[in-house]
PDB file of C-alpha atoms in Angstrom:
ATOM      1  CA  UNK A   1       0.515  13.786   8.995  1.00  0.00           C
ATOM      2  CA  UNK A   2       0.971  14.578   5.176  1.00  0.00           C
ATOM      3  CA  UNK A   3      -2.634  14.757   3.279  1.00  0.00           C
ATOM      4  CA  UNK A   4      -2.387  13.601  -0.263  1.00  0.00           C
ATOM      5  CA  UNK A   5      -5.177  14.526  -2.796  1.00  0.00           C
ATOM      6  CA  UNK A   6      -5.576  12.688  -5.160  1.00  0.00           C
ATOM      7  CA  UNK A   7      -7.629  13.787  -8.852  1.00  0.00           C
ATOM      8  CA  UNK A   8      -9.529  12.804 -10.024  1.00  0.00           C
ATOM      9  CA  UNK A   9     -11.425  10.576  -8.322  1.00  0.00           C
ATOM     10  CA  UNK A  10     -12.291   8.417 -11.582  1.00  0.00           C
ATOM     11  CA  UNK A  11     -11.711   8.766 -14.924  1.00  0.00           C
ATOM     12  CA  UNK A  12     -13.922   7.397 -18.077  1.00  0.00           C
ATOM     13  CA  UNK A  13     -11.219   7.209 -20.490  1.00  0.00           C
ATOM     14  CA  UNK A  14     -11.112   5.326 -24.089  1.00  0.00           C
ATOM     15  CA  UNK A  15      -8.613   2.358 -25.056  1.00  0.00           C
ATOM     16  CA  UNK A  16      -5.733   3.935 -26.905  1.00  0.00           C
ATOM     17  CA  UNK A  17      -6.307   7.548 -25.076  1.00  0.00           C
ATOM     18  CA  UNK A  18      -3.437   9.069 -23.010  1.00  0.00           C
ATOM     19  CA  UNK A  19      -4.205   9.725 -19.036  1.00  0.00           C
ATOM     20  CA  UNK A  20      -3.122  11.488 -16.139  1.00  0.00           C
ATOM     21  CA  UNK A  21      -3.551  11.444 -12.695  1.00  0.00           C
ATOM     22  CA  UNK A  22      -3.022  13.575 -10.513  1.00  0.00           C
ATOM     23  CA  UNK A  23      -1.338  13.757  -6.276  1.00  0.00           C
ATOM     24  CA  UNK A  24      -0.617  16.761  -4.621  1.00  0.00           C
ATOM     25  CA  UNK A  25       0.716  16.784  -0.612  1.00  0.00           C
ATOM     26  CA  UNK A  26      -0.136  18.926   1.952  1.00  0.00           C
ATOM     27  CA  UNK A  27       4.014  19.238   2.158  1.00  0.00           C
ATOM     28  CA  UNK A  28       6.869  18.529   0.318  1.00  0.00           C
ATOM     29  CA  UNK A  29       7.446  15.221  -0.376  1.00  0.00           C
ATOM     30  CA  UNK A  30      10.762  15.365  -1.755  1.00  0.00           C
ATOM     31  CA  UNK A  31       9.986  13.065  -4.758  1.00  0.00           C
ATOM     32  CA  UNK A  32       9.184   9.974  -2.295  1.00  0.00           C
ATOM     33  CA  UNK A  33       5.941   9.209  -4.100  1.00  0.00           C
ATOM     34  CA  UNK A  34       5.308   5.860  -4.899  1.00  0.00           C
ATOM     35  CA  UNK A  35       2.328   4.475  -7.198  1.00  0.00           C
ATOM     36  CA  UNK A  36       0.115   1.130  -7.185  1.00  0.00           C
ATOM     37  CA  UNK A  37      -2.428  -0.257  -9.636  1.00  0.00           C
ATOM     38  CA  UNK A  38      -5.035  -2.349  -7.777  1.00  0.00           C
ATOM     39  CA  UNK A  39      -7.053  -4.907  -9.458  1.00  0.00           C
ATOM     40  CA  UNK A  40     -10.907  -5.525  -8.409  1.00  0.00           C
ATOM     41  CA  UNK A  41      -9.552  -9.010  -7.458  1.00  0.00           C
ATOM     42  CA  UNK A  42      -7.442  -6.841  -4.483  1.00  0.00           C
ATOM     43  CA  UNK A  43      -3.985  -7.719  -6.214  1.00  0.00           C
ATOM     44  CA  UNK A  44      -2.171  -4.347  -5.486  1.00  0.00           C
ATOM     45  CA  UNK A  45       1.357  -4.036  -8.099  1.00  0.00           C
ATOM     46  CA  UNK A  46       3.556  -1.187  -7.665  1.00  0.00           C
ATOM     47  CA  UNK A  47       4.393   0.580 -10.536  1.00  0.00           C
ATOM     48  CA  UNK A  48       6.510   3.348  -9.751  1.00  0.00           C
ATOM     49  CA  UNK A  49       9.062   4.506  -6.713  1.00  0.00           C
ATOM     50  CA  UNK A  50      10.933   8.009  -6.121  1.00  0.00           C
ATOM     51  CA  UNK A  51       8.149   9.514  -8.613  1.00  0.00           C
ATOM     52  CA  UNK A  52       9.780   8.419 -11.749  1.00  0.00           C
ATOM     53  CA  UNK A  53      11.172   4.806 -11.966  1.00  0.00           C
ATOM     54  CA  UNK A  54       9.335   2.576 -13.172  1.00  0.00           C
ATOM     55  CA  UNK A  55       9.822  -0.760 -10.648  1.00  0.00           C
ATOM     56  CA  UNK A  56      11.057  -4.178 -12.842  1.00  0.00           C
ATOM     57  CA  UNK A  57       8.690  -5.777 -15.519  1.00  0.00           C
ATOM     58  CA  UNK A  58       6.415  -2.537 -15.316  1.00  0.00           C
ATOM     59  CA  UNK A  59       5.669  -1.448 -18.787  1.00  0.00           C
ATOM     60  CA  UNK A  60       7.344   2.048 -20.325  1.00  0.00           C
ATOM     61  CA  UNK A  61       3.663   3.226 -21.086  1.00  0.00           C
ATOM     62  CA  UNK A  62       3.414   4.233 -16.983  1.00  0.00           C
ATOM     63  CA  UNK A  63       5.299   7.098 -16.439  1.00  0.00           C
ATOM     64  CA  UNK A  64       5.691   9.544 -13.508  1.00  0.00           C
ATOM     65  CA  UNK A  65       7.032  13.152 -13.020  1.00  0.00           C
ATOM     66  CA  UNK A  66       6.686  15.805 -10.447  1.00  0.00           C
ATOM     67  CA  UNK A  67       8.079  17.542  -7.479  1.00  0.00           C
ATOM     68  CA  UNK A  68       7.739  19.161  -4.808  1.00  0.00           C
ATOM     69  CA  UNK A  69       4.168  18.885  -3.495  1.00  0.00           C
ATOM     70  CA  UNK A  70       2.958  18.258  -6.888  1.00  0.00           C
ATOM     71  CA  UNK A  71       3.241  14.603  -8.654  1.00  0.00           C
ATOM     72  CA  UNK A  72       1.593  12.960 -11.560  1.00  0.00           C
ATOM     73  CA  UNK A  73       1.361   9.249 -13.605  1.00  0.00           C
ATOM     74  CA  UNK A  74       0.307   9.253 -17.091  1.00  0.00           C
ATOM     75  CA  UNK A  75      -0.489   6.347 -18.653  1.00  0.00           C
ATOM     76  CA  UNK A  76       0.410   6.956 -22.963  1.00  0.00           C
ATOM     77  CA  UNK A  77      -1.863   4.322 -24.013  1.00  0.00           C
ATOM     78  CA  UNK A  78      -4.417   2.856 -22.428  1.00  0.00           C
ATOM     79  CA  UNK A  79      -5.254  -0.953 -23.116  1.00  0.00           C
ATOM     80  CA  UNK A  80      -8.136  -3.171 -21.782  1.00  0.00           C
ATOM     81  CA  UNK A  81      -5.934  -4.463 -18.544  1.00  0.00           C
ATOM     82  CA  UNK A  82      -4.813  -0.347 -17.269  1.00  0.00           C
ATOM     83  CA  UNK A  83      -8.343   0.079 -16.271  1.00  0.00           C
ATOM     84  CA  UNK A  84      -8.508  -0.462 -12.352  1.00  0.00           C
ATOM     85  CA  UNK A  85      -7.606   1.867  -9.425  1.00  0.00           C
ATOM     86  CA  UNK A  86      -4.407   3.718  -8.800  1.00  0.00           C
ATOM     87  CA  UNK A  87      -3.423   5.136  -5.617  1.00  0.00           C
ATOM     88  CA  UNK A  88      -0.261   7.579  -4.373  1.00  0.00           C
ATOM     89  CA  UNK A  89       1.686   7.300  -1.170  1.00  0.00           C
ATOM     90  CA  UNK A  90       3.951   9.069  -0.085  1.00  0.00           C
ATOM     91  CA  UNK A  91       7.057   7.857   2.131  1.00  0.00           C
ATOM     92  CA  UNK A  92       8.796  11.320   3.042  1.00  0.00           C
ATOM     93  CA  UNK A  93       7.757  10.633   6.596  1.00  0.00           C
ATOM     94  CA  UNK A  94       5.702   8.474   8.803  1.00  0.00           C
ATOM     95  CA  UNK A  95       3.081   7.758   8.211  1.00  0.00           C
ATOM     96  CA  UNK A  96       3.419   6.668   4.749  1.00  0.00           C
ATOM     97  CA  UNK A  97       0.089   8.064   3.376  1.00  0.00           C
ATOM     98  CA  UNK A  98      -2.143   7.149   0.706  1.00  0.00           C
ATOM     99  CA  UNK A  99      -4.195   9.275  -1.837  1.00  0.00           C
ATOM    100  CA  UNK A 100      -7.799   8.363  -1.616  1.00  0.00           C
ATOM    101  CA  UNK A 101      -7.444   6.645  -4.910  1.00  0.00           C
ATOM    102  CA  UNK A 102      -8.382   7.020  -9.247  1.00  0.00           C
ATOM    103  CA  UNK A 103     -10.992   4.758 -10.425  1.00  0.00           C
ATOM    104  CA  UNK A 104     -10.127   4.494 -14.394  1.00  0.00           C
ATOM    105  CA  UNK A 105     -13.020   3.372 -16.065  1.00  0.00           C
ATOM    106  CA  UNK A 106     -13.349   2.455 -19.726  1.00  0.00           C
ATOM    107  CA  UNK A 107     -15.626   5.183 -21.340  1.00  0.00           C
TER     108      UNK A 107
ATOM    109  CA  UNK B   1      11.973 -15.646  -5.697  1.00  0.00           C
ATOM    110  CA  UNK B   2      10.413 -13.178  -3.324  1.00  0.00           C
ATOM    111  CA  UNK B   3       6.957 -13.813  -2.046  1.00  0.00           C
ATOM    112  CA  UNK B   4       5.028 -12.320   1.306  1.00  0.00           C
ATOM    113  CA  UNK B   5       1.913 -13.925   2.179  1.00  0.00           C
ATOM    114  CA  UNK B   6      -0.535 -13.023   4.804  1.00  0.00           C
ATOM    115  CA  UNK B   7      -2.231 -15.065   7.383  1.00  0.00           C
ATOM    116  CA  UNK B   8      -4.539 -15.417  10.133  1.00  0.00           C
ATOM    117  CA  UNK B   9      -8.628 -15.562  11.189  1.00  0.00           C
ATOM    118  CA  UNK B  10     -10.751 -14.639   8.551  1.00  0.00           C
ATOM    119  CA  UNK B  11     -13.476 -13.752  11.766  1.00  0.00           C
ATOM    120  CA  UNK B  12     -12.568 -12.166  15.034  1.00  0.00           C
ATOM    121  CA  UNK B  13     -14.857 -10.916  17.986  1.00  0.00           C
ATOM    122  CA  UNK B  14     -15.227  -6.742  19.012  1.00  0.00           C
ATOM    123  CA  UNK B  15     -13.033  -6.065  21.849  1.00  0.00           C
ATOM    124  CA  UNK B  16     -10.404  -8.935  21.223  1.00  0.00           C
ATOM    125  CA  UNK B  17      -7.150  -8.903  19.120  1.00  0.00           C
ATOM    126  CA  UNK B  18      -6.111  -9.971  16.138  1.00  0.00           C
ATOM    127  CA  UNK B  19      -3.264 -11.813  15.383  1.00  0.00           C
ATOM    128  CA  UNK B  20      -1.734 -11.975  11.700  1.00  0.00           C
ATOM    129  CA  UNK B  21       1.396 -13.295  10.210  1.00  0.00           C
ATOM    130  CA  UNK B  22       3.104 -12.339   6.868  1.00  0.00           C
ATOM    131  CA  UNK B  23       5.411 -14.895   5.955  1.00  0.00           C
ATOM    132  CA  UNK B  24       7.936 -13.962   3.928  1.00  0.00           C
ATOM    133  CA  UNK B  25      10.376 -16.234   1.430  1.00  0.00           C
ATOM    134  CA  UNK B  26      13.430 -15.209  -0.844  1.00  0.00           C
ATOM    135  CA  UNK B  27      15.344 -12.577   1.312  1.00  0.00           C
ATOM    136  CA  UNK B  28      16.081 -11.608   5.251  1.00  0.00           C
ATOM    137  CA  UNK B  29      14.131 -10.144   7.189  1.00  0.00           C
ATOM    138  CA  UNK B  30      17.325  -8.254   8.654  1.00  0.00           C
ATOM    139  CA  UNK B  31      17.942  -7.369   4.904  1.00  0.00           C
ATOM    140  CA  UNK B  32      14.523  -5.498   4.295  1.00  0.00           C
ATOM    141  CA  UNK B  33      11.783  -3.260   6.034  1.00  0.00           C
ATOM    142  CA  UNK B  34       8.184  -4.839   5.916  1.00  0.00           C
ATOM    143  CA  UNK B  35       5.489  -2.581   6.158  1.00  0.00           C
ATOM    144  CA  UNK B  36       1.046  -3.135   6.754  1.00  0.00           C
ATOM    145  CA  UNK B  37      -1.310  -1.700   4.969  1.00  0.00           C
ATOM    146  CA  UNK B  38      -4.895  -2.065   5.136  1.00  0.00           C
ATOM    147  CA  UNK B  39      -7.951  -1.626   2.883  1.00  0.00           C
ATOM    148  CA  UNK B  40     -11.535  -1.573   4.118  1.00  0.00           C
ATOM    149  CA  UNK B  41     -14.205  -2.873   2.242  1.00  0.00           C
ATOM    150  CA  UNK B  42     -14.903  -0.272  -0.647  1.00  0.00           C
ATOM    151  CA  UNK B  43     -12.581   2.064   0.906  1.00  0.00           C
ATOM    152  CA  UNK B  44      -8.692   3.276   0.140  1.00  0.00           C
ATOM    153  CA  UNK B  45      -5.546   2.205   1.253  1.00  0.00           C
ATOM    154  CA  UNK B  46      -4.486   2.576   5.161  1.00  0.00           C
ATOM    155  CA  UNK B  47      -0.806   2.547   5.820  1.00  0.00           C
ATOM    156  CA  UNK B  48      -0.822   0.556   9.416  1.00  0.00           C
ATOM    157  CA  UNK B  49       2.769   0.659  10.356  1.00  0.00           C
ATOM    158  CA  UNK B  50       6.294  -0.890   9.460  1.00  0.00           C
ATOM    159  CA  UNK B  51       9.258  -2.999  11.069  1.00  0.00           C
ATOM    160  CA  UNK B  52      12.291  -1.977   9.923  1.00  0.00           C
ATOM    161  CA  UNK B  53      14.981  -4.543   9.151  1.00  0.00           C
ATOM    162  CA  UNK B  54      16.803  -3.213  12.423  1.00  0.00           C
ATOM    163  CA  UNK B  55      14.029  -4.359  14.199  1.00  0.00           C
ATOM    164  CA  UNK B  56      12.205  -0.955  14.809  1.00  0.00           C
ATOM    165  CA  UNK B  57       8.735  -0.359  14.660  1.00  0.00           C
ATOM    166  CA  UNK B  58       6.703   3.419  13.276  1.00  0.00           C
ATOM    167  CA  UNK B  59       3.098   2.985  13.746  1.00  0.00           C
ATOM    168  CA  UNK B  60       0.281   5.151  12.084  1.00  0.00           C
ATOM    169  CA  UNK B  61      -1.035   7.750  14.954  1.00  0.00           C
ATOM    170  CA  UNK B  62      -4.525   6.885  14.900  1.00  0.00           C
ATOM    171  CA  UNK B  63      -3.898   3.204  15.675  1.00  0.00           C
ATOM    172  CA  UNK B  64      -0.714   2.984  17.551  1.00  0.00           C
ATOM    173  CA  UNK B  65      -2.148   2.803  21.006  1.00  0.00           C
ATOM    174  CA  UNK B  66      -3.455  -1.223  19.616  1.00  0.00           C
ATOM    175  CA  UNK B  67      -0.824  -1.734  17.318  1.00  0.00           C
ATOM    176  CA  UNK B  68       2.198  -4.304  17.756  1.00  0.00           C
ATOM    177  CA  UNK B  69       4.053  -5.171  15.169  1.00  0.00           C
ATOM    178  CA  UNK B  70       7.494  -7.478  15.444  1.00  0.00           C
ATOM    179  CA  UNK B  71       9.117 -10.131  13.469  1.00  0.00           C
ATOM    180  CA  UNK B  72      11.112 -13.587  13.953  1.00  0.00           C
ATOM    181  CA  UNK B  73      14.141 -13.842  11.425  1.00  0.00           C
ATOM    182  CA  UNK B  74      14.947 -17.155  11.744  1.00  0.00           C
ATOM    183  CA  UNK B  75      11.564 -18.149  10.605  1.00  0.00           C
ATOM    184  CA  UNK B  76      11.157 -15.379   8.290  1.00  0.00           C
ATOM    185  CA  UNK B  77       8.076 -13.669   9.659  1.00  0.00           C
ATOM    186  CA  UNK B  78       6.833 -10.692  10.887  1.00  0.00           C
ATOM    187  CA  UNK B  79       3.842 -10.146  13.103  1.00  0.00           C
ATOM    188  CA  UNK B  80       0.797  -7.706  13.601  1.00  0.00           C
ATOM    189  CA  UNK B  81      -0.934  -7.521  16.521  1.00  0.00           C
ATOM    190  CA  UNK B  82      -4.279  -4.505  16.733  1.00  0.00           C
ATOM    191  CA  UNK B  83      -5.825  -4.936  19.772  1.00  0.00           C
ATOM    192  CA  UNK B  84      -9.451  -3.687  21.685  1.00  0.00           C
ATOM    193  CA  UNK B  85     -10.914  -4.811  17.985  1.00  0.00           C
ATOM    194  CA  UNK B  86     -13.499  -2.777  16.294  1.00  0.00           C
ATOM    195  CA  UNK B  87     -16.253  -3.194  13.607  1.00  0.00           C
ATOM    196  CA  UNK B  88     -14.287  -0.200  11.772  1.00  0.00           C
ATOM    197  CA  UNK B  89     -10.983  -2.689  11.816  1.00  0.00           C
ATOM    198  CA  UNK B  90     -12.722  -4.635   9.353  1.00  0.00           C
ATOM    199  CA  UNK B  91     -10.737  -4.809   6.231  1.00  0.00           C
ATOM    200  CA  UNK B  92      -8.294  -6.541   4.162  1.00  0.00           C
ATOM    201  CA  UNK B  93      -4.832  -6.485   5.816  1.00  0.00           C
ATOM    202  CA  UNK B  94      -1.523  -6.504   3.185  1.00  0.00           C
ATOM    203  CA  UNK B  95       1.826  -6.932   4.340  1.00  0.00           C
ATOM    204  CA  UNK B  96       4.867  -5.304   1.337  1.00  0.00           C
ATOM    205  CA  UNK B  97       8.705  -5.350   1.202  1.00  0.00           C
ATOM    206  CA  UNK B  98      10.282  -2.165   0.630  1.00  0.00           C
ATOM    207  CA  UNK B  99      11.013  -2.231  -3.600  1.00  0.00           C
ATOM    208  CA  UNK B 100       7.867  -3.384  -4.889  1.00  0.00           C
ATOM    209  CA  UNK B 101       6.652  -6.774  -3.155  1.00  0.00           C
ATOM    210  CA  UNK B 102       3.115  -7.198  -2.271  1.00  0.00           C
ATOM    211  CA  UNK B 103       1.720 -10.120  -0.264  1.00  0.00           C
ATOM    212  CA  UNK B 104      -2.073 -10.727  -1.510  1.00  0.00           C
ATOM    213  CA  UNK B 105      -3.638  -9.858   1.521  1.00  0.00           C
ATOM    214  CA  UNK B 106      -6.242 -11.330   4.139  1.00  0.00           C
ATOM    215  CA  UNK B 107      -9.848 -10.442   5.029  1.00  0.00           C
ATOM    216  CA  UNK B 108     -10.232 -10.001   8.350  1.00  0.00           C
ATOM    217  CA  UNK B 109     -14.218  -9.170   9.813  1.00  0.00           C
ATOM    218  CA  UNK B 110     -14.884  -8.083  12.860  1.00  0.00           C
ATOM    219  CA  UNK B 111     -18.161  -9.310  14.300  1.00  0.00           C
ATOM    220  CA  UNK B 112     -19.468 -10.620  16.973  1.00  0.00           C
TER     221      UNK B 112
END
């Protein structure tokens, strides 16, 4: 199975401040990295698919880049609803795996 | 408008099976893959398995020995099945369509 680690594991960060997080795989993924934001309510919305596109209605402050084993989402500005979890999967091969997750906190 | 929505017993005994449904509305089930994930309480994400709109199944490793997972198109759901339950099954179960659709997922305890 492909091992994702994700970093960190939270973040204190400030409204307005840029952030990244950060997913590396045990393999190459080949750019099929996905990301989610979860809410504390459970309500899990993807944001981005094939590391950089951004899925419908998903605002142009998420971005993603990488490649290879190496992937990251930065978030340009943050506001009071971006603080929550986001986790990585990857869907090169079964079993999709997850990253263990980025609590953003506000600082 | 597409929507997935998860069902089943909120409370099931060690040792039996559970039995959720994810009832899906707004496109066919021999259109797009549905896939399970689950999340126990105050833990990550688990990717359970996936049906693929062919009708084929890949289940995660650790589980696949209790896993079932199959789907009725004509009434536009798809089923999990985890057998021999354990406490460590506890969690809440999500069922997702392959470009971005999220069902809002079901709390399932195990307990006896």
């Amino acid at each position: 199975d492909i091992q994702m680690t994700q970093t960190p594991s939270s973040m204190p960060a400030s409204l307005g401040e840029r952030v990244t997080i950060s997913c590396r795989a045990s393999q190459g993924i080949s750019n099929f990295l996905n990301w989610y934001q979860q809410k504390p309510d459970g309500t899990i919305k993807p944001l981005i698919y094939y590391t950089s596109n951004l899925h419908s209605g998903v605002p142009s402050k998420f971005s993603g880049s990488g490649s290879g084993t190496d992937y990251s989402l930065t978030i340009s500005s943050l506001e009071p609803e971006d603080f929550a979890m986001y986790y990585c999967q990857q869907y090169d091969s079964y079993p999709n795996t997850f990253g263990a997750g980025t609590k953003l906190e506000l600082k | 408008q597409v929507q997935l929505k998860e069902s089943g017993p909120g409370l099931v005994q060690p040792s039996q099976t559970l039995s959720l449904t994810c009832t899906v509305a707004g496109f066919s089930l021999t259109s797009y893959n549905v896939q399970w994930v689950r999340q126990p309480p105050g833990k990550g994400l688990e990717w359970v398995g996936i049906i693929w709109n062919t009708g084929g199944t890949r289940y995660n490793s650790a589980l696949k020995s209790r896993l079932s997972i199959s789907k009725d198109t004509s009434k536009s759901q798809v089923f999990l099945k985890v057998n021999s339950l354990q406490t460590e099954d506890t969690a809440t179960y999500y069922c997702a369509r392959d470009s971005g659709y999220w069902g809002q997922g079901v709390m399932v305890t195990v307990s006896s």
